[in-house]
Rosetta silent file (secondary structure, phi, psi, omega in degrees, C-alpha in Angstrom):
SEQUENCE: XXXXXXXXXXXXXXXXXXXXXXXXXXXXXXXXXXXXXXXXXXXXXXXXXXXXXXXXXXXXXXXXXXXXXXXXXXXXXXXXXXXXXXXXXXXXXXXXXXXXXXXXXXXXXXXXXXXXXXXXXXXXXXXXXXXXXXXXXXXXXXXXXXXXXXXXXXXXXXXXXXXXXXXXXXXXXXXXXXXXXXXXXXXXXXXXXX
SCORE:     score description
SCORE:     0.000 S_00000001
   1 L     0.000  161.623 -174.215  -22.117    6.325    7.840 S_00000001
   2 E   -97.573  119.915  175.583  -18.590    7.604    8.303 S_00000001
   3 E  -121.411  146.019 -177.550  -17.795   10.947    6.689 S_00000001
   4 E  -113.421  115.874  169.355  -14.609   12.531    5.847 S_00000001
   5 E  -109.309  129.327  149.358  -15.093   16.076    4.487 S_00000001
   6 E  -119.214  155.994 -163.066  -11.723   18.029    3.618 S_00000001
   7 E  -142.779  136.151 -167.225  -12.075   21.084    3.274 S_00000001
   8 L  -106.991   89.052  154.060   -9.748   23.882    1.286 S_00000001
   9 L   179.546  136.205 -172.411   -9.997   27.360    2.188 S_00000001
  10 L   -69.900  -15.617 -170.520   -8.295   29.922    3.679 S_00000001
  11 L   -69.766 -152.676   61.584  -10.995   32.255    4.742 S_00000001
  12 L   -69.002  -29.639  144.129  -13.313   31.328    7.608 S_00000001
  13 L   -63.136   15.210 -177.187  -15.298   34.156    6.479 S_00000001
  14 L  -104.033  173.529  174.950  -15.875   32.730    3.399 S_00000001
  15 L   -91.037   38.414  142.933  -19.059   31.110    1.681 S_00000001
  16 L  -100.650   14.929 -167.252  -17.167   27.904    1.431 S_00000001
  17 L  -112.665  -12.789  175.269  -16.626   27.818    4.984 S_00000001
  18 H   -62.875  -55.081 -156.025  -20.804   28.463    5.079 S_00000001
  19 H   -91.049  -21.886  161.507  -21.156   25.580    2.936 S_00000001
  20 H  -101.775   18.505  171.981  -19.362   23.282    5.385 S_00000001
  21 H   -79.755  -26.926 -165.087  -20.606   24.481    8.487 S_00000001
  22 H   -68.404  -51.380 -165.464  -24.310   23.757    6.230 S_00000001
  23 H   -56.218  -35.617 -151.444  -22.608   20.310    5.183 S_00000001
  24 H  -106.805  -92.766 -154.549  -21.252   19.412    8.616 S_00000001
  25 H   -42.004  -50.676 -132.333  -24.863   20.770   10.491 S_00000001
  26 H   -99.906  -31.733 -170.062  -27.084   18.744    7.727 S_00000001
  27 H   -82.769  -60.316 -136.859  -24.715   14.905    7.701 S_00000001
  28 H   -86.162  -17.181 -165.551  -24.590   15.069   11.687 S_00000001
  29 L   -96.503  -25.446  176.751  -28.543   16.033   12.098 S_00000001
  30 L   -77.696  -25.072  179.781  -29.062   12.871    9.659 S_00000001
  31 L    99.702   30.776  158.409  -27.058   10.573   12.393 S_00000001
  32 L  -104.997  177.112  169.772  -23.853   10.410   10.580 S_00000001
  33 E   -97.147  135.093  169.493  -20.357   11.011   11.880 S_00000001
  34 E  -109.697  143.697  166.411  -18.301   13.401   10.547 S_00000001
  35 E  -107.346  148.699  168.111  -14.338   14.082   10.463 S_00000001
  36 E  -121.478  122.592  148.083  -13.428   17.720    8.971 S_00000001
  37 E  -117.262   94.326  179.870   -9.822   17.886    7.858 S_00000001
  38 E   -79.203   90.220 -162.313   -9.513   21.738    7.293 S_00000001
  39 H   -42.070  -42.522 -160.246   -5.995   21.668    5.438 S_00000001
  40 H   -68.168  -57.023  177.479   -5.400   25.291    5.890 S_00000001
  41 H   -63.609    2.039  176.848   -6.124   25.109    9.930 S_00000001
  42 H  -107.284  -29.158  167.960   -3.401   21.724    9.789 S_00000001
  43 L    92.970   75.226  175.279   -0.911   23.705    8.290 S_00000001
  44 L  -121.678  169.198 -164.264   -0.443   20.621    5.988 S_00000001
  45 L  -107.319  113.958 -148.976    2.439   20.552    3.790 S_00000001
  46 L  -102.347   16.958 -169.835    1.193   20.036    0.224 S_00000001
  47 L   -96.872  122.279  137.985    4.907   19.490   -1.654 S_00000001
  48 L   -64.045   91.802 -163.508    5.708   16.061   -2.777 S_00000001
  49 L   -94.539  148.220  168.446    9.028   15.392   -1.480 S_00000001
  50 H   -32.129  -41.884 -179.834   11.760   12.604   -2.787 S_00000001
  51 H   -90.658  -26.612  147.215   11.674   11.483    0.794 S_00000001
  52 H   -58.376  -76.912  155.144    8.425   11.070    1.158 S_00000001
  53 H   -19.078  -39.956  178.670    8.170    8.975   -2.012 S_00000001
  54 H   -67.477  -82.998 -162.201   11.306    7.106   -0.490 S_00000001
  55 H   -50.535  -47.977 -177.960   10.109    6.660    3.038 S_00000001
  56 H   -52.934  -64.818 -170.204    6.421    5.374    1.111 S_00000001
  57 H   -53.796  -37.726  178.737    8.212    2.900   -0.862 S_00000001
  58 L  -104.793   26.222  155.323   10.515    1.310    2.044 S_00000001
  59 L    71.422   39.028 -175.088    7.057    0.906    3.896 S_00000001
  60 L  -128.688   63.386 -158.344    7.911    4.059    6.601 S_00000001
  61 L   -63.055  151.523  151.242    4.593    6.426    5.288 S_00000001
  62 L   -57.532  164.516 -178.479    5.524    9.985    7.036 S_00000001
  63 H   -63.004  -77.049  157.375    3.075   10.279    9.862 S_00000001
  64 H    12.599  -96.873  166.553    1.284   13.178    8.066 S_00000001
  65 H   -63.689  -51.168  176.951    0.088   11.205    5.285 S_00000001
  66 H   -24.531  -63.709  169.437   -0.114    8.030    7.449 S_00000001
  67 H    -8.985  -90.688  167.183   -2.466   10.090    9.110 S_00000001
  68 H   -33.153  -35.335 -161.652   -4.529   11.657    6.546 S_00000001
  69 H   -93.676   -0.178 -172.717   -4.672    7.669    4.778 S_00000001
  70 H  -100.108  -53.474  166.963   -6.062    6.430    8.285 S_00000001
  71 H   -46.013  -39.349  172.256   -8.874    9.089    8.050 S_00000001
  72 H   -75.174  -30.637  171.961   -9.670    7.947    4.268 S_00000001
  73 H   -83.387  -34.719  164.373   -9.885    4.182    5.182 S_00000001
  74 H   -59.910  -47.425  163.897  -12.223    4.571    7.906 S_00000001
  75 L   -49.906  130.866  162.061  -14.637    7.093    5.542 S_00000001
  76 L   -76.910  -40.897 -177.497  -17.757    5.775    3.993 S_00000001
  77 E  -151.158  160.127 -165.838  -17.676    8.990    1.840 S_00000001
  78 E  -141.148  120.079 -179.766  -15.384   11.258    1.334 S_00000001
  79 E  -105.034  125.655  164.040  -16.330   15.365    0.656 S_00000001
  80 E  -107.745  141.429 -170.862  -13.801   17.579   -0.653 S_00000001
  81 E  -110.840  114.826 -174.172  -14.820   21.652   -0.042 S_00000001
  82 E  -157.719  179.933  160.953  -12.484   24.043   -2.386 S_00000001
  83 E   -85.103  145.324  147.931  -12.628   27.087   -4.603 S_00000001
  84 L   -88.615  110.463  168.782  -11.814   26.622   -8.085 S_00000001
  85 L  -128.231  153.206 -149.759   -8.806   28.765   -8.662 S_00000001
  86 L    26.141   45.802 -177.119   -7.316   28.990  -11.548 S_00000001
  87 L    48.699   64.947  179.055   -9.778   26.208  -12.789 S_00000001
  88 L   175.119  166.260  151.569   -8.488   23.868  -10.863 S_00000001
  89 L     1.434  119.365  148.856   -7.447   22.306   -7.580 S_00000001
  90 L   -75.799  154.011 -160.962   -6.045   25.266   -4.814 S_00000001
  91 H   -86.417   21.987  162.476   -2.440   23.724   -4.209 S_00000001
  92 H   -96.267  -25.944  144.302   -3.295   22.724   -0.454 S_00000001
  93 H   -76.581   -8.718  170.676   -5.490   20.577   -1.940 S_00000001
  94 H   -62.142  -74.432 -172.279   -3.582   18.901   -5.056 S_00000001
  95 H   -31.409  -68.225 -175.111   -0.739   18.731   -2.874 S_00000001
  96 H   -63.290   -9.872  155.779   -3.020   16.639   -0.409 S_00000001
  97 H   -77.370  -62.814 -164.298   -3.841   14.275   -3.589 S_00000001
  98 H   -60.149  -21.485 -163.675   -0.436   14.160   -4.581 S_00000001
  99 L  -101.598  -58.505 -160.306    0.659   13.126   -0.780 S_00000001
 100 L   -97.857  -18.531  161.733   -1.842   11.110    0.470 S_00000001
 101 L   -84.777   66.381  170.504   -3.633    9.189   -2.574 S_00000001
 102 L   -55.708  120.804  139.577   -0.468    7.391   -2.943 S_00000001
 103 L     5.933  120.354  160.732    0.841    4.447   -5.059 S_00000001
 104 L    92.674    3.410 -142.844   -0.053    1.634   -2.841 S_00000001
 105 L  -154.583  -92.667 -154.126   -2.513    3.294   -0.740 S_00000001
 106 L   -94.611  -24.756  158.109   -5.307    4.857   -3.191 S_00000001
 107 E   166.966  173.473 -138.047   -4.368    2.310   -5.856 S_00000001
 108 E  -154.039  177.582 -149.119   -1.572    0.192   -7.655 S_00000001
 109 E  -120.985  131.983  158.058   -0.603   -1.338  -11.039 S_00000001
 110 E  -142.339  176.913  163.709   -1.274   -5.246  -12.293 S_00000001
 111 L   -48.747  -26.477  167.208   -1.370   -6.810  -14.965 S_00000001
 112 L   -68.504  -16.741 -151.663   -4.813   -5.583  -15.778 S_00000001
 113 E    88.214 -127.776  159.000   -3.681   -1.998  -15.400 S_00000001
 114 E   -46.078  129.019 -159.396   -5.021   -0.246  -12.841 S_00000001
 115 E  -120.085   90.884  176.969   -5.647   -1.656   -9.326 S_00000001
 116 E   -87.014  127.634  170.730   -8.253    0.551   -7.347 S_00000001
 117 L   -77.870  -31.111 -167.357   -7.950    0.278   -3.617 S_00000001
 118 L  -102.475   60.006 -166.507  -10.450    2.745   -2.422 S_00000001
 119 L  -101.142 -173.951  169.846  -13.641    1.091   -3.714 S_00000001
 120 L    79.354   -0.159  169.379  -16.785    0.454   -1.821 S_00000001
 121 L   -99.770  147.681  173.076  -16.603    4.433   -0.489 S_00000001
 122 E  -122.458  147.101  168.133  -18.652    7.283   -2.579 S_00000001
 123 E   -98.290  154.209 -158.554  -17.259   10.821   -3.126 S_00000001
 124 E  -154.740  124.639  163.640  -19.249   14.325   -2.969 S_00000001
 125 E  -125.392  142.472 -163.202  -17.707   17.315   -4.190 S_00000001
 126 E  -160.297  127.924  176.163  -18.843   21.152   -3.812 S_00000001
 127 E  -138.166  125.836 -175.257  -17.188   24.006   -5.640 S_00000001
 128 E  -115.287  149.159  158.404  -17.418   27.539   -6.106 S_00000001
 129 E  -167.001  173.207 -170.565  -16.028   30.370   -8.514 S_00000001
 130 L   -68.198  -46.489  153.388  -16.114   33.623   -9.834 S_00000001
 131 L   -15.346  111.537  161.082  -17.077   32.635  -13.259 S_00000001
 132 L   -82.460  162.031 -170.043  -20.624   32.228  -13.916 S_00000001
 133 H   -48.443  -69.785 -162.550  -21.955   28.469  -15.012 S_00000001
 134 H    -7.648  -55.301 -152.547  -23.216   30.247  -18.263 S_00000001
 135 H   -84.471  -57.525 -164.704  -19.488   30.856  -19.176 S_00000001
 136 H   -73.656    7.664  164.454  -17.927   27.676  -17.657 S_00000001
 137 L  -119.328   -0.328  155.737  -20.560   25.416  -19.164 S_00000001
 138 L   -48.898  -71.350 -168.730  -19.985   27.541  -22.758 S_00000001
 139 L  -108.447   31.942  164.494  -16.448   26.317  -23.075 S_00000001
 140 L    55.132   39.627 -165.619  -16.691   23.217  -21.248 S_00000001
 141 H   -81.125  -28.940 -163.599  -14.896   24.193  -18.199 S_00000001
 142 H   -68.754  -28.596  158.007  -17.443   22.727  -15.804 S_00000001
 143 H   -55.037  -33.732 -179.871  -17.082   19.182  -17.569 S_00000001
 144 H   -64.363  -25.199 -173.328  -13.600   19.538  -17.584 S_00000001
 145 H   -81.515  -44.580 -169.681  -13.825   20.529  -14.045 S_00000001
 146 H   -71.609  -56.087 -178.892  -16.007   17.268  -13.157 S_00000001
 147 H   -25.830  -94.791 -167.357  -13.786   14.629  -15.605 S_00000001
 148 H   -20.090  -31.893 -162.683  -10.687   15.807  -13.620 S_00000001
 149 H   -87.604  -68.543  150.539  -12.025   15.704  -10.330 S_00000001
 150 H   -22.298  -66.721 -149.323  -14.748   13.426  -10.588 S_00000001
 151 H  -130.737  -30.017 -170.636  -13.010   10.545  -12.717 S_00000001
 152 H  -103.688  -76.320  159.314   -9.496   11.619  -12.479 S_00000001
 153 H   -27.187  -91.259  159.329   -9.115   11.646   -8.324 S_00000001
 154 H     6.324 -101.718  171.361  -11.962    9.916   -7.784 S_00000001
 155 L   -71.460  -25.605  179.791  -12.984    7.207   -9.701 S_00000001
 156 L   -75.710   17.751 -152.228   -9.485    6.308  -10.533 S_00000001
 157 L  -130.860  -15.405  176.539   -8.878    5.853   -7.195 S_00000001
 158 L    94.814    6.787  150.831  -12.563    3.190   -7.207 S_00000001
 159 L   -84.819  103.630 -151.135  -14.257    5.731   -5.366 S_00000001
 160 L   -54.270  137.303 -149.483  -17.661    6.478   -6.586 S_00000001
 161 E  -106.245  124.290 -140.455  -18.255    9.775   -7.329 S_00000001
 162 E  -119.430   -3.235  164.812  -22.653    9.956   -6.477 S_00000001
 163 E  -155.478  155.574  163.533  -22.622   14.669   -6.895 S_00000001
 164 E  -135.353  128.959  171.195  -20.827   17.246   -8.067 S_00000001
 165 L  -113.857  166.264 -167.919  -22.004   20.783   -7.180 S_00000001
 166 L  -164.786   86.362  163.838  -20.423   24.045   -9.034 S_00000001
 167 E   -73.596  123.771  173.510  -21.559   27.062   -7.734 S_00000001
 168 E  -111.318  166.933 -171.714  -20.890   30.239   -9.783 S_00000001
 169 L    53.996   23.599  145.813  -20.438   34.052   -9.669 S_00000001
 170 L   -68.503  128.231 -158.788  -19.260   34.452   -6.605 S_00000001
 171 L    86.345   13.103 -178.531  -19.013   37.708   -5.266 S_00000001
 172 L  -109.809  -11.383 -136.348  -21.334   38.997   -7.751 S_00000001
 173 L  -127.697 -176.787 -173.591  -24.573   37.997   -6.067 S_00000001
 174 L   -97.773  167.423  178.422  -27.361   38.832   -3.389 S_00000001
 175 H   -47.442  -52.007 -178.520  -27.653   37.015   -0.147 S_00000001
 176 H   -44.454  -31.917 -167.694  -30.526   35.381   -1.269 S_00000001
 177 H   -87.126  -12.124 -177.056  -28.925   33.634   -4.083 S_00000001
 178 H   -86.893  -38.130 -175.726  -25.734   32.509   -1.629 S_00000001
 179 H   -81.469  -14.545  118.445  -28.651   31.046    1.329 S_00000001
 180 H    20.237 -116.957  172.995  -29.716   29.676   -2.038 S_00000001
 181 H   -31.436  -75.094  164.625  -26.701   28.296   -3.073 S_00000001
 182 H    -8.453  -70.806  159.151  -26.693   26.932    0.748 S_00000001
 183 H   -39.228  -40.307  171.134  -30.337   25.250    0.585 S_00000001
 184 H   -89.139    3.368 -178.996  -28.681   23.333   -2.025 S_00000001
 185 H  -107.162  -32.978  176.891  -25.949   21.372   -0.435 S_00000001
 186 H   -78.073  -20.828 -178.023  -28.591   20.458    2.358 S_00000001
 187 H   -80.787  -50.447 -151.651  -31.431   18.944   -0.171 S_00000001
 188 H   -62.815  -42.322 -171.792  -28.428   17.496   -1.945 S_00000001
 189 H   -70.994  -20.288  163.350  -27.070   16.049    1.054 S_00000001
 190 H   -72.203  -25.721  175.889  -30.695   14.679    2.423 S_00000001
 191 H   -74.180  -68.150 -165.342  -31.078   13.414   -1.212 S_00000001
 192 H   -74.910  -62.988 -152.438  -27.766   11.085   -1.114 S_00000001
 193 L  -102.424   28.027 -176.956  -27.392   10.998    2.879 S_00000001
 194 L   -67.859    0.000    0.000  -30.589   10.972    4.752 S_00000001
């Protein structure tokens, strides 16, 4: 299978850059191919501009997103890698929803309502924050977190969404619980992607 992972974070030192060298080592050791689009290391330009919307519309996609949408039609699955910050989205990745799952591109309007274009692909998501699950499964952030992501990106776009991981209390913990943490994006990913 064809995999797209993007991946959101500025660090390289960080443990989300752990979990996609683990994600990346564990899909390619299975015989799949992988693409990484690391947003941060592209520099990519996350603002929705009028002329982009313009240029989309008169059939002239910026390259950029042309790009980006050429990488998403060729994926079998598609992994997004982020932080949760401020319980949500970091805005190199929104920005990269709002840009490249486009009107006309990730899906369109009929009479039926919605029109999804990106079906027959499944989605995989892996997230960390400072929060522990206790609290964000208390007050219903981590559903809120999946709905949105999950179902709101995602499904509305007719891509099926087959995990969600939500790591918590980062930067509170011992190694063990981060190679842990680790352990688990490779069973998950041997579980879906073997």
């Amino acid at each position: 299978m064809k995999h797209l992972v993007v991946y959101a974070h500025p660090n390289p030192e960080s443990l989300n850059h752990s979990i996609l060298e683990t994600a990346v080592h564990t899909l390619k050791k299975n015989g799949h191919e992988v693409v990484v689009r690391d947003l941060y290391a592209l520099d990519f330009q996350p603002v929705l501009k009028p002329e982009d919307t313009a240029a989309m519309k008169a059939g002239n996609t910026p390259t950029d997103i042309k790009t980006e949408q050429e990488f998403i039609t060729e994926a079998d699955v598609i992994t997004f890698i982020y932080p949760i910050w401020w319980t949500g989205l970091p805005a190199i990745l929104k920005g990269y929803v709002d840009r490249v799952f486009a009107f006309g591109f990730a899906y369109s309007a009929g009479e039926e309502g919605v029109i999804k274009l990106l079906k027959g692909k499944k989605g995989f998501i892996i997230n960390t924050h400072g929060t522990p699950n206790e609290v964000y499964d208390k007050v219903g952030m981590t559903a809120g977190l999946k709905v949105t992501s999950d179902i709101g990106i995602f499904d509305f776009t007719g891509i099926e969404p087959v995990e969600h991981l939500l790591f918590g209390s980062i930067g509170y913990l011992d190694e063990d619980a981060y190679k842990g943490m680790l352990k688990k994006v490779e069973d998950t990913i041997n579980s879906y992607f073997s």
